CSV table of C-alpha atoms in Angstrom, one decimal:
chain,number,residue,atom,x,y,z
A,228,MET,CA,-199.7,50.4,-57.8
A,229,THR,CA,-198.7,47.1,-59.2
A,230,ALA,CA,-199.0,48.3,-62.7
A,231,LEU,CA,-196.8,51.3,-61.9
A,232,VAL,CA,-194.2,49.0,-60.3
A,233,SER,CA,-194.2,46.7,-63.4
A,234,ARG,CA,-193.7,49.7,-65.7
A,235,HIS,CA,-191.2,51.8,-63.6
A,236,GLY,CA,-189.7,49.4,-61.2
A,237,LYS,CA,-190.1,48.9,-57.4
A,238,PRO,CA,-189.2,51.9,-55.2
A,239,LEU,CA,-187.1,51.4,-52.1
A,240,CYS,CA,-189.8,53.2,-50.2
A,241,ILE,CA,-192.9,55.4,-50.6
A,242,VAL,CA,-193.3,58.6,-48.5
A,243,SER,CA,-196.8,59.9,-47.9
A,244,ASP,CA,-198.8,61.9,-45.5
A,245,ASN,CA,-201.3,60.2,-43.1
A,246,GLY,CA,-204.3,60.8,-45.4
A,247,THR,CA,-207.0,58.1,-45.4
A,248,GLU,CA,-206.1,57.1,-48.9
A,249,PHE,CA,-202.6,56.1,-47.7
A,250,THR,CA,-203.5,54.4,-44.5
A,251,SER,CA,-206.0,51.9,-45.8
A,252,ARG,CA,-205.4,48.2,-45.1
A,253,ALA,CA,-205.3,47.4,-48.8
A,254,VAL,CA,-202.5,49.9,-49.5
A,255,LEU,CA,-200.5,48.8,-46.5
A,256,ALA,CA,-201.0,45.1,-47.4
A,257,TRP,CA,-199.9,45.8,-51.0
A,258,ALA,CA,-196.7,47.5,-49.7
A,259,GLN,CA,-195.9,44.6,-47.4
A,260,GLU,CA,-196.5,42.0,-50.1
A,261,GLN,CA,-194.2,43.9,-52.5
A,262,GLY,CA,-191.5,44.5,-49.9
A,263,VAL,CA,-191.8,48.3,-50.2
A,264,GLU,CA,-191.2,50.3,-47.1
A,265,TRP,CA,-193.9,52.9,-46.4
A,266,HIS,CA,-192.9,56.0,-44.6
A,267,TYR,CA,-195.3,58.6,-43.2
A,268,ILE,CA,-194.4,62.2,-42.7
A,269,THR,CA,-194.8,63.6,-39.2
A,270,PRO,CA,-198.4,64.8,-38.8
A,271,GLY,CA,-198.7,68.5,-39.3
A,272,LYS,CA,-195.4,68.8,-41.2
A,273,PRO,CA,-196.2,68.7,-44.9
A,274,ARG,CA,-192.7,70.1,-45.8
A,275,GLU,CA,-191.3,66.7,-45.1
A,276,ASN,CA,-192.8,65.6,-48.4
A,277,GLY,CA,-191.8,68.7,-50.4
A,278,TYR,CA,-192.1,67.0,-53.8
A,279,THR,CA,-195.8,66.2,-53.2
A,280,GLU,CA,-196.6,69.5,-51.7
A,281,SER,CA,-194.9,71.3,-54.7
A,282,LEU,CA,-196.9,69.2,-57.1
A,283,ASN,CA,-200.2,69.8,-55.2
A,284,GLY,CA,-199.5,73.5,-55.3
A,285,ARG,CA,-198.9,73.5,-59.0
A,286,ILE,CA,-202.1,71.5,-59.8
A,287,ARG,CA,-204.1,73.9,-57.6
A,288,ASP,CA,-202.5,77.1,-59.1
A,289,GLU,CA,-202.1,76.0,-62.7
A,290,CYS,CA,-205.2,73.9,-63.2
A,291,LEU,CA,-207.9,73.8,-60.5
A,292,ASN,CA,-208.0,77.5,-59.8
A,293,GLU,CA,-208.1,78.3,-63.5
A,294,HIS,CA,-211.3,76.4,-64.4
A,295,VAL,CA,-214.9,76.2,-63.4
A,296,PHE,CA,-215.9,72.6,-63.8
A,297,GLU,CA,-219.3,71.7,-65.3
A,298,GLY,CA,-219.3,68.2,-63.9
A,299,LEU,CA,-217.1,65.2,-63.1
A,300,ALA,CA,-216.5,64.3,-66.8
A,301,HIS,CA,-215.5,67.9,-67.6
A,302,ALA,CA,-213.1,68.0,-64.6
A,303,ARG,CA,-211.5,64.7,-65.6
A,304,ARG,CA,-210.9,66.0,-69.2
A,305,ILE,CA,-209.3,69.3,-67.9
A,306,VAL,CA,-207.2,67.6,-65.3
A,307,ASP,CA,-206.0,64.9,-67.7
A,308,ALA,CA,-205.1,67.6,-70.3
A,309,TRP,CA,-203.1,69.4,-67.6
A,310,ARG,CA,-201.4,66.2,-66.6
A,311,GLN,CA,-200.4,65.3,-70.2
A,312,ASP,CA,-199.0,68.8,-70.6
A,313,TYR,CA,-197.1,68.7,-67.3
A,314,ASN,CA,-195.6,65.3,-67.9
A,315,ASN,CA,-194.9,65.5,-71.7
A,316,ILE,CA,-194.4,69.1,-72.7
A,317,HIS,CA,-193.7,71.4,-69.7
A,318,PRO,CA,-190.0,71.6,-69.0
A,319,HIS,CA,-189.0,71.1,-65.4
A,320,GLY,CA,-186.1,73.1,-64.0
A,321,SER,CA,-185.2,70.4,-61.5
A,322,ILE,CA,-184.2,68.0,-64.3
A,323,GLY,CA,-182.4,70.3,-66.7
A,324,ASN,CA,-185.4,72.1,-68.2
A,325,ILE,CA,-186.7,69.1,-70.1
A,326,PRO,CA,-190.1,67.4,-69.7
A,327,PRO,CA,-190.2,64.4,-67.4
A,328,ALA,CA,-191.3,62.2,-70.4
A,329,ALA,CA,-188.1,63.0,-72.3
A,330,PRO,CA,-186.2,59.9,-73.3
A,331,ARG,CA,-184.6,58.3,-70.3
A,332,VAL,CA,-181.2,58.1,-72.0
A,333,SER,CA,-181.3,61.9,-72.5
A,334,LEU,CA,-182.5,62.5,-68.9
A,335,LEU,CA,-179.9,60.2,-67.4
A,336,SER,CA,-177.1,61.8,-69.4
A,337,THR,CA,-178.0,65.3,-68.1
A,338,LEU,CA,-178.3,64.3,-64.5
A,339,ALA,CA,-176.2,62.6,-61.9
A,340,VAL,CA,-179.0,60.8,-59.9
A,341,GLU,CA,-178.2,58.8,-56.8
A,342,GLN,CA,-180.6,56.4,-55.3
A,343,PRO,CA,-181.1,56.8,-51.5
A,344,ALA,CA,-179.7,54.0,-49.4
A,345,ALA,CA,-182.9,53.8,-47.4
A,346,CYS,CA,-186.2,55.4,-46.8
A,347,PRO,CA,-185.8,58.9,-45.2
A,348,GLN,CA,-186.4,59.1,-41.5
A,349,PRO,CA,-188.9,61.7,-40.1
A,350,ARG,CA,-187.4,64.8,-38.6
A,351,THR,CA,-188.2,65.5,-35.0
């Protein structure tokens, strides 16, 4: 996480579900040390984190369901190849039909992106 922050900047907040990988003491301690607010979606309401749910669905539909893995090393190669394609080649409609890895100048000139003022609050 620290490497991601040093490369891309510190987010205002991180939104996640309540999975064990996101509720560990180490993750929560890191967030507190970095001054990053951590927001959990309401249990049983995955639509509150639509970006993650959309990505998970794409990975499942476009990668995991398309292959029979021979082992962990094979799975890592296939998933990494899919990730490289998705991030560097595959155009994304939500950002003007360009790949996410397109030069930031190009991306910023095609979008009017506003930063949220604060971490979103859960819906009740």
